[in-house]
Amino acid sequence: MWNEAASGGASQDMRITTQRLGIAVLASALALSAAGQTAPDSTSTVSDPLQPGAIATAPQFDPAPSPPTPAPVSSAPTSPAVEQLLSFKDSDVKFDLRDLMEILRDRRHEGWVLAAYPDPKTGHPLIGAGFSLDLPERGHPQTDLLNPHPFLEPSSAELWQAAGLDSHRLQAILDEYDKHMAAWSKKGFRRKINTLTPQVSDEDANKLLRVAAIQAIYNAKGYCRDFDHLSASQQMALSQMVYQMGVNLQHFNQFLDLINNRVAASEASAVSLVGTDFAADAGYWKNVQQSLVQSQWARLYRARAVAVIAMLDPKYVDGPGTAEQRVGAMLRPAVLHRRAGRPAASQQAASHPGGSGKGRSSGQARRGKLRQQKKRGV
């Protein structure tokens, strides 16, 4: 009895063990079958964010991102001429650039108009203090073999760009100017100057004036070999002449010959001449002034010419008014023919061709005030 029971128990244990082994084999077979059905190149794998592999594929964020690079103001490339003008430093001249700009804004020099208006001679559009709006880039070779300084004559569009203004805005101003010229003609346009709607702000007009004044200074060095040895007022006078006349200054042969050959002659004669002596030689500069006094420019633009020529005086800084009186005594007024039914042109016409034509000398202003006082019985 005991053996049968033991044998029955062993047989039962055997069956249980066999069943367990069968289940284990079946589970292994199912696992292998599932592994064989998985596609090795699956493109739709979803990562488990809790798995270590998901950390490497998660987007990374820089705790201190670098600031974005600002977009350029203009897509147009900067020309070498513009780069040269933008490199200007206050130490390049002896005078304050702001003083020159203030003079050019004065009514007896360029004037100040915040809309495009026509040059009375050429009809080309100007704005601000006589800034030309449509000049092309021009070649201006240096013909003085003793002066290594070149000339810069970029286009109006390039100068506009150098001032940091939008080129599309310039084109819009030119388009409106053409419409006005077609409707009014040059003379009619100029009569409406005081009624024009501003097209630029004071700030923008000052930016244009600044870059144009820097160009004038740069080119003044091309006209005068010894520009750096001139006094502050003499440098300013020459820069003003370049600003007003541009490339036309090259026709002032006698004036240019005098301001350049003074130093050359001293070198040829082995005479030591320092810069201060050159700028302070009163007799020499009186001859230079006289060469300008005799020019047609001085007779046509008398008020402005008196102010500019006086700055060439070595003693100008001691008494600007006295220096202007000396030049005024030398300068003959322009001979203008009187038209029937119209008074003769006054000295108010003596302004820049691109100016408003309303400049008055300081002497005229004082005389006008005296007349007004007499009328009031003061």
Coordinates of C-alpha atoms in Angstrom, one line a residue, residues 262-272:
R262 CA 53.9 128.8 -51.8
V263 CA 55.3 125.7 -50.0
A264 CA 56.8 124.3 -53.2
A265 CA 58.8 127.5 -53.8
S266 CA 60.1 127.5 -50.2
E267 CA 61.3 123.9 -50.7
A268 CA 63.0 124.7 -54.0
S269 CA 64.9 127.6 -52.4
A270 CA 65.8 125.5 -49.3
V271 CA 64.1 128.0 -47.0
S272 CA 62.8 126.4 -43.8

